[in-house]
Coordinates of C-alpha atoms in Angstrom, one line a residue:
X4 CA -14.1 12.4 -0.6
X5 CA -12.9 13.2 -4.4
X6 CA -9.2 14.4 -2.4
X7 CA -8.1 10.6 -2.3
X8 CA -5.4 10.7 -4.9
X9 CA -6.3 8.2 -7.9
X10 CA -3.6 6.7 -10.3
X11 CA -0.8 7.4 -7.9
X12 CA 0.3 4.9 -5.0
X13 CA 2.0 6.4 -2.1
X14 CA 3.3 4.0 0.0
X15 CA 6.6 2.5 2.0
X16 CA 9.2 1.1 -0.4
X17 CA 8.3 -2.4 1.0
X18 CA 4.9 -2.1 0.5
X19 CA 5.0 -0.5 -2.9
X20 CA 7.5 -3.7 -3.7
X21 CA 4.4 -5.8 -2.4
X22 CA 1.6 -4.4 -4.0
X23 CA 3.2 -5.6 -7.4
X24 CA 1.4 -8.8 -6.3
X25 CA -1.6 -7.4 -5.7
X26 CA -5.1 -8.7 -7.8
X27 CA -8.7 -7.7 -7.8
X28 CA -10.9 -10.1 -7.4
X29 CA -15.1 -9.3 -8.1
X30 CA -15.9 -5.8 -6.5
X31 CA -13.7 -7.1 -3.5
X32 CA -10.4 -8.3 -3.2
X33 CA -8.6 -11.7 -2.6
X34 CA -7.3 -13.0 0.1
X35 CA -3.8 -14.6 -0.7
X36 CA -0.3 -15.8 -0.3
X37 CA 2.4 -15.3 -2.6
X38 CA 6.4 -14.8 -3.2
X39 CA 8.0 -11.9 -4.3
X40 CA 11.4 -10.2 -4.5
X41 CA 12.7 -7.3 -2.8
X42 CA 16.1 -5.8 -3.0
X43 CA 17.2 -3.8 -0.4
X44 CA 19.2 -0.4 -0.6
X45 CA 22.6 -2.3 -0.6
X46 CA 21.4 -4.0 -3.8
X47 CA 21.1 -7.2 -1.8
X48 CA 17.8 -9.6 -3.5
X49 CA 15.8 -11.6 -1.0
X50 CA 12.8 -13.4 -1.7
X51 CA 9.6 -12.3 0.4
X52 CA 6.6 -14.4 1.8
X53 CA 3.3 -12.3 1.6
X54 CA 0.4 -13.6 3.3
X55 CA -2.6 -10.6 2.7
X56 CA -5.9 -11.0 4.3
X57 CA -7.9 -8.8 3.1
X58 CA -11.9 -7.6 4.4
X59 CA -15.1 -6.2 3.4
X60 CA -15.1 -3.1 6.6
X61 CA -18.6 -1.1 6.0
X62 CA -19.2 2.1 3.7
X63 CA -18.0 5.1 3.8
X64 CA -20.0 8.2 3.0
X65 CA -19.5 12.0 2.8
X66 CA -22.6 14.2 3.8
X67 CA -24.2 17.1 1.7
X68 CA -24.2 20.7 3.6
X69 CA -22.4 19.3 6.7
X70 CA -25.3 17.5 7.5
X71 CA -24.7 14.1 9.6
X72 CA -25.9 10.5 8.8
X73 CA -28.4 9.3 11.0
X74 CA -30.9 5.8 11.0
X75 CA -33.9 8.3 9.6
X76 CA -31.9 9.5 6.7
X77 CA -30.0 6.5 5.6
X78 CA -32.3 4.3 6.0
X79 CA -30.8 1.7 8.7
X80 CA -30.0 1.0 12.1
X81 CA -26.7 1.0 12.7
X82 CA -23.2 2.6 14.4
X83 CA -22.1 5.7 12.5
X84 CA -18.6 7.4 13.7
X85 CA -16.5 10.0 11.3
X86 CA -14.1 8.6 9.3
X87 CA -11.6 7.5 9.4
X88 CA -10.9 6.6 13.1
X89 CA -7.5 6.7 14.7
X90 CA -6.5 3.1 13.9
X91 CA -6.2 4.1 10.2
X92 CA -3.1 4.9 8.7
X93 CA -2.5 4.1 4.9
X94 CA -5.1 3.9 2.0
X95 CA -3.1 1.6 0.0
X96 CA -3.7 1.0 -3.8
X97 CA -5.6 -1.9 -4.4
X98 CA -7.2 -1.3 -7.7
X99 CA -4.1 -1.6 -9.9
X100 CA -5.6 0.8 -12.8
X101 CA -9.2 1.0 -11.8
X102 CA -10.3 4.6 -11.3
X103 CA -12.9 3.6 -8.4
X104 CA -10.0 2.4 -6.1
X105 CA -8.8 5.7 -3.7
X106 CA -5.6 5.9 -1.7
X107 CA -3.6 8.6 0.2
X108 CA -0.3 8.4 2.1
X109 CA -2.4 10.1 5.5
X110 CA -6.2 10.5 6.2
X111 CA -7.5 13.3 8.1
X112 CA -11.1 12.9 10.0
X113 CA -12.4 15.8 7.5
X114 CA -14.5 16.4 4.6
X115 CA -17.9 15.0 6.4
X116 CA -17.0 11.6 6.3
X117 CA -18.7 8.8 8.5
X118 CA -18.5 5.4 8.3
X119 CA -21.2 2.8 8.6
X120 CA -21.0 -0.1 10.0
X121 CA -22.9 -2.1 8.0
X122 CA -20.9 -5.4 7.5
X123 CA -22.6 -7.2 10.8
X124 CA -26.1 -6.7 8.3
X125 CA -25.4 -6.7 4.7
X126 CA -22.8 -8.5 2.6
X127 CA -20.4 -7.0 0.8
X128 CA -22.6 -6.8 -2.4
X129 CA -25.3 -5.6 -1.0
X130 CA -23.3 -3.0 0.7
X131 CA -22.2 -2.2 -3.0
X132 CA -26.0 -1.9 -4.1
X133 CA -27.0 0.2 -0.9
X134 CA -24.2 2.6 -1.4
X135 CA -25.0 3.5 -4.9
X136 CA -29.0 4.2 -3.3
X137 CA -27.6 6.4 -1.0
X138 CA -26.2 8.4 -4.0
X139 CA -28.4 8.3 -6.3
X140 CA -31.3 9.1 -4.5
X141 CA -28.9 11.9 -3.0
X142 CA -28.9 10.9 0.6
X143 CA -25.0 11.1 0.5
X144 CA -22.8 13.4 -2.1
X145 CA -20.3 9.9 -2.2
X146 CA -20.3 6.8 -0.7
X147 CA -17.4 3.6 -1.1
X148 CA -17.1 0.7 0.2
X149 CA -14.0 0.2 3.0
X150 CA -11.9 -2.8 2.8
X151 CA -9.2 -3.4 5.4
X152 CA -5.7 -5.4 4.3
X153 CA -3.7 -6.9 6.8
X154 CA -0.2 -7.9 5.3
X155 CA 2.4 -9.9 6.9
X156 CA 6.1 -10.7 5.3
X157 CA 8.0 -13.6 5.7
X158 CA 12.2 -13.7 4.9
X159 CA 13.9 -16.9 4.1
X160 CA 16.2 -16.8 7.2
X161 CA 18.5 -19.9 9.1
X162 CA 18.1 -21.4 11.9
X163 CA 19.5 -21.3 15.3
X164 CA 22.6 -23.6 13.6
X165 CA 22.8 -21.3 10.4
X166 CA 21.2 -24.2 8.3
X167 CA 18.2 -23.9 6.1
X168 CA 15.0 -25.9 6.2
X169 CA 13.9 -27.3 2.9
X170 CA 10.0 -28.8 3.3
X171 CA 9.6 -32.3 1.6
X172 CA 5.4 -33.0 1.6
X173 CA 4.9 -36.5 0.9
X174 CA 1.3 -38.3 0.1
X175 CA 1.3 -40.3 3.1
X176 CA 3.1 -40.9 6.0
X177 CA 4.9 -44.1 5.4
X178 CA 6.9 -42.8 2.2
X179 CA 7.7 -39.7 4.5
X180 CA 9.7 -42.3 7.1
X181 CA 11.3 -44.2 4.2
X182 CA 13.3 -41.1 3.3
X183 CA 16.9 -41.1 2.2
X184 CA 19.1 -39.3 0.4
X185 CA 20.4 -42.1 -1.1
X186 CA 16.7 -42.3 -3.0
X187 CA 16.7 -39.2 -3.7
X188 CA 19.6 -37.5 -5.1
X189 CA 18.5 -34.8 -7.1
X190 CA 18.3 -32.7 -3.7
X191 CA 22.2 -33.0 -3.4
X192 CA 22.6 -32.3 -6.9
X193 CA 20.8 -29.2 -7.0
X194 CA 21.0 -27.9 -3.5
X195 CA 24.5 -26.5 -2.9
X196 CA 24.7 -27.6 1.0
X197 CA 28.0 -28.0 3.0
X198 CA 26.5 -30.4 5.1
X199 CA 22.8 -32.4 5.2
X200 CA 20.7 -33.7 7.8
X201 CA 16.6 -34.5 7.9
X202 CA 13.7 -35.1 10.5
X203 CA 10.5 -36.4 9.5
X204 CA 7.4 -35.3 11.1
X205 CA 4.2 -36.7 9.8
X206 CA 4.0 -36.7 6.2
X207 CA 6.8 -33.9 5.9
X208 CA 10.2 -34.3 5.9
X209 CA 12.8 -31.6 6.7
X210 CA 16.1 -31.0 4.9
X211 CA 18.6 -29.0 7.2
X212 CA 22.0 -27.6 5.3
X213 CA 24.5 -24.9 5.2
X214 CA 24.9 -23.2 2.3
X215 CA 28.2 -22.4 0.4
X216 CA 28.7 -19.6 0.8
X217 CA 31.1 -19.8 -2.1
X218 CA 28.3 -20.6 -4.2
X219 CA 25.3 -18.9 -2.9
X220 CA 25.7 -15.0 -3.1
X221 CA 23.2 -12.3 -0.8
X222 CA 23.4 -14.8 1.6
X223 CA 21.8 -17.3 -0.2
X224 CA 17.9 -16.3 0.2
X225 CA 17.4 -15.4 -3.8
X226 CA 19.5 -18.4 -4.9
X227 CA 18.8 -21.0 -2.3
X228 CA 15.0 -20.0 -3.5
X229 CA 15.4 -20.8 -6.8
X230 CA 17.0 -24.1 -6.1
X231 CA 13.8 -24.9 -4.0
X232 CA 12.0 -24.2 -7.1
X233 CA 13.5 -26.4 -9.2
X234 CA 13.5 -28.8 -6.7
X235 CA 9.8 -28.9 -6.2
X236 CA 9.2 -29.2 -10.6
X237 CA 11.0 -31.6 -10.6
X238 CA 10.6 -34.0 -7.7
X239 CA 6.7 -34.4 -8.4
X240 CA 7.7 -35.5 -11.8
X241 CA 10.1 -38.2 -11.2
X242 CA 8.6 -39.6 -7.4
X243 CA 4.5 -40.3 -7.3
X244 CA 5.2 -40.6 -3.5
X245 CA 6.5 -36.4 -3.5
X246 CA 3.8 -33.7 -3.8
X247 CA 5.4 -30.7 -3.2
X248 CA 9.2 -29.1 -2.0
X249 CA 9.3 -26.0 -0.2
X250 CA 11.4 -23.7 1.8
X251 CA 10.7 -22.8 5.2
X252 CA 9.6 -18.5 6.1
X253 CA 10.4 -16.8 8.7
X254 CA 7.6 -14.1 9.7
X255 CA 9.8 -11.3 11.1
X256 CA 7.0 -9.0 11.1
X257 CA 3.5 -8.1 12.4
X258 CA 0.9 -7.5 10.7
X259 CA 0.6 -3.9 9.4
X260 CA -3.4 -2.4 8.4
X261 CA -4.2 -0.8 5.0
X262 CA -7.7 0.2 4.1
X263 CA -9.0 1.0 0.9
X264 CA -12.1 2.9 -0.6
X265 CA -13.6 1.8 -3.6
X266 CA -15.8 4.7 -4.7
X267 CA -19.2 4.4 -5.6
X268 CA -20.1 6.2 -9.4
X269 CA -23.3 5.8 -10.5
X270 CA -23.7 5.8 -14.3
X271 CA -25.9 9.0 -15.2
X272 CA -28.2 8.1 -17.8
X273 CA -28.3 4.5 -17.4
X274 CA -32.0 4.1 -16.8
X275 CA -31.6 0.2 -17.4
X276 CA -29.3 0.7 -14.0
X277 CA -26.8 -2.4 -16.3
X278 CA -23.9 0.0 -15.9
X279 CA -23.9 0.5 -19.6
X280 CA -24.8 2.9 -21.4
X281 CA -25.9 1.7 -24.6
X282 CA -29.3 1.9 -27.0
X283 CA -31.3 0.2 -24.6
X284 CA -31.3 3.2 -21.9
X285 CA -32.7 5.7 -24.6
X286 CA -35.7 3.2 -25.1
X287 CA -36.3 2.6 -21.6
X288 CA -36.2 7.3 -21.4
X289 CA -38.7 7.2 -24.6
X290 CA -41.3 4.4 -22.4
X291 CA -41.1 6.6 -19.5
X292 CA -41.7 9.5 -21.0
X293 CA -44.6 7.6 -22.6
X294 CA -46.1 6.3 -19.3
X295 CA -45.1 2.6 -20.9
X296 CA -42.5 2.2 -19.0
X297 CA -42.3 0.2 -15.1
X298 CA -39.0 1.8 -14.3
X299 CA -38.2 1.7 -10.2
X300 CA -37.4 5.0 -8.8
X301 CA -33.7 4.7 -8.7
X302 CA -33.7 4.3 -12.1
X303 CA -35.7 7.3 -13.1
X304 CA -33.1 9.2 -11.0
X305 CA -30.4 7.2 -13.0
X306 CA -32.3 8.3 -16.0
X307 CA -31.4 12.1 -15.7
X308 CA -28.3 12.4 -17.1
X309 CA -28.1 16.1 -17.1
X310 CA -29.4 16.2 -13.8
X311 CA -31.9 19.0 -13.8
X312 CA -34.3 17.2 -11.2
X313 CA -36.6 15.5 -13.9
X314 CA -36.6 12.8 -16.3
X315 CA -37.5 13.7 -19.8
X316 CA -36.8 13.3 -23.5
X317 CA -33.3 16.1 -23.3
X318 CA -32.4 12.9 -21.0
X319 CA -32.7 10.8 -24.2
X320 CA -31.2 12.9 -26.4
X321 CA -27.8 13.4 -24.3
X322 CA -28.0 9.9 -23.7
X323 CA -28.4 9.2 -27.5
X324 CA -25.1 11.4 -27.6
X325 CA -22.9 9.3 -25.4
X326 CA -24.1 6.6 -27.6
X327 CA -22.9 8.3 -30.6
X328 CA -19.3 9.6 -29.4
X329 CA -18.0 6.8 -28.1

C-alpha cells in the first residue's frame, strides 16, 4: 500500500484550486461549505461555491504473502472485496502535511488490497483502533482507514434576464415585507447595478440587478462578490432587523467522488500504546520484563521496537535511544 504517493497532490487544476480549502478535522475530516477563487486559463477570477461532504467508508488492508482476508483471520463478520472497486477514481490529498494521508492520480486493484466494510458495525474510531490490531498483531502488513469526498462547485452566474440575485435574510418575516430601497441605501451605494428590482419570500428578500459592465470587470463574479461582502459587514451593523446578505450560486456541476487513505502506523516501542514515545514506555519494558507489569497483548507487541518477535530489555534500551536523540 506504501506506492500511494505522500507529500505530492496530483489532481485536476480545479480541484487542486479547491483543496486550498481543505481542513482536517480529529482523525476524520469535515464536512463543509466554503468560497474560494479560481482563475481560469484566460486569467479571468471567479469566485467558487464549495460544498464537500465528506465520509467515514471502511478500512482498507493489504495482506501478507498474498494471503486473503477472511472472518476467521480478521476477526469479524463482514463483506471483503479488493480494492479499490471500479467506482474509484482519484485519491485526493486530504491531509495537507500529514504523512498518514495517501493519494495517487489512478488506483489499480493490485498490491493485495481488500477493503472491509466495516462502517455498518464500528464507528469511525473504532475502525481507527481495530485497524492498528490488525497490524500490530500482524494479521495485515497495512491497514487505513477510507474516507470518500463528494465535492460540488457552485459559480456566481445570472439569471434568465442577465440580472444577479443578492440574498437579504431578515429576523422575521414582517421586516422582510417592509423592505425598500428607500430604507436601505447602502445596497445602491455599494452595489453597481444598472437597474434594481426585489421579491420577498418569507423572511428573505431578493435583490435583482444588472451589473455595469463598465464598472464590473470578468463579468462581474469576483467584484460583484466582494460587494456582497461588504454588503453583508455592514448591513448587520447598522439594521438589528438584517442578519445576513448573500449572493445567490449556481451549481453547474455534479458531484465528483474522491477517496482517501489515512494509513495506519503504529508507534514501535510504545508499550504505553499513548502514541508517544517518551520515559514512560521504557518503565512500562523494565515491569514487564520484571513480571510487574499488566500490559495487554497489543502492547507487548508495541513494546518490540526492534521487532525480533520478543519483548525484552534491548527493547528498552533502543527505546531509551529514541528518547535520547530526539
Amino acid at each position: 500500500m506504501k506506492k500511494y504517493t505522500k507529500g505530492l497532490a496530483v489532481l485536476s487544476s480545479v480541484v487542486m484550486a479547491l483543496s486550498a480549502g481543505m481542513i482536517q478535522a480529529s482523525a476524520g475530516l469535515e464536512s463543509k461549505i466554503y468560497d474560494t477563487e479560481y482563475t481560469d486559463e484566460n486569467g479571468a477570477a471567479s469566485v467558487l461555491r464549495v460544498q464537500e461532504d465528506v465520509y467515514y467508508d471502511g478500512i482498507v488492508v493489504q495482506m501478507p504473502d498474498g494471503s486473503k482476508p477472511t472472518a476467521e483471520k480478521i476477526g469479524i463478520s463482514c463483506p471483503i472485496l479488493k480494492f479499490p472497486e471500479s467506482r474509484y477514481g482519484v485519491i485526493s490529498d486530504h491531509g495537507k502535511g500529514n504523512d498518514n494521508w495517501g493519494y495517487e492520480e489512478d488506483v489499480a486493484a493490485e498490491e493485495n488490497l481488500y477493503k472491509l466494510y466495516v462502517y455498518n458495525i464500528m464507528t469511525e474510531d473504532e475502525a481507527m483502533k481495530f485497524a492498528k490490531k490488525l497490524v500490530i498483531r500482524g494479521i495485515a502488513e497495512e491497514a487505513s482507514v477510507l474516507y470518500c469526498r463528494y465535492i460540488t462547485t457552485g459559480t456566481i452566474e445570472p439569471d434568465s434576464l442577465q440580472r444577479n440575485n443578492i440574498l437579504l435574510n431578515f429576523k422575521n418575516e414582517k421586516y422582510a415585507e417592509d423592505f425598500s430601497f428607500d430604507k436601505y441605501p447602502e445596497i445602491q451605494k455599494i452595489l453597481r447595478y444598472t437597474e434594481y428590482d426585489s421579491s420577498c419570500d418569507s423572511d428573505v428578500v431578493t435583490v435583482y440587478g444588472g451589473y455595469d459592465t463598465s464598472e464590473y470587470n470578468n463579468a462581474g463574479t469576483k467584484e460583484i462578490y466582494n460587494d456582497v461582502k461588504t454588503l453583508n459587514e455592514l448591513l448587520p451593523l447598522l439594521y438589528y432587523e438584517i442578519e445576513s446578505v448573500e449572493i445567490s450560486f449556481e451549481y453547474q456541476t455534479t458531484a465528483d467522488e474522491y477517496i482517501a487513505l489515512y494509513f495506519i502506523e503504529p508507534k514501535w516501542g510504545d508499550a504505553t500504546n499513548d502514541n508517544v514515545i517518551n520515559l514512560y514506555d521504557v518503565i512500562e519494558i523494565s515491569k514487564y520484563i520484571m513480571n510487574i507489569s499488566d500490559m495487554d497483548e497489543d502492547a507487548v507487541l508495541l513494546a518490540d521496537i526492534n521487532r525480533d518477535d520478543k519483548t525484552d530489555i534491548y527493547d528498552a534500551i533502543e527505546v531509551a535511544k529514541c528518547i535520547m536523540e530526539k
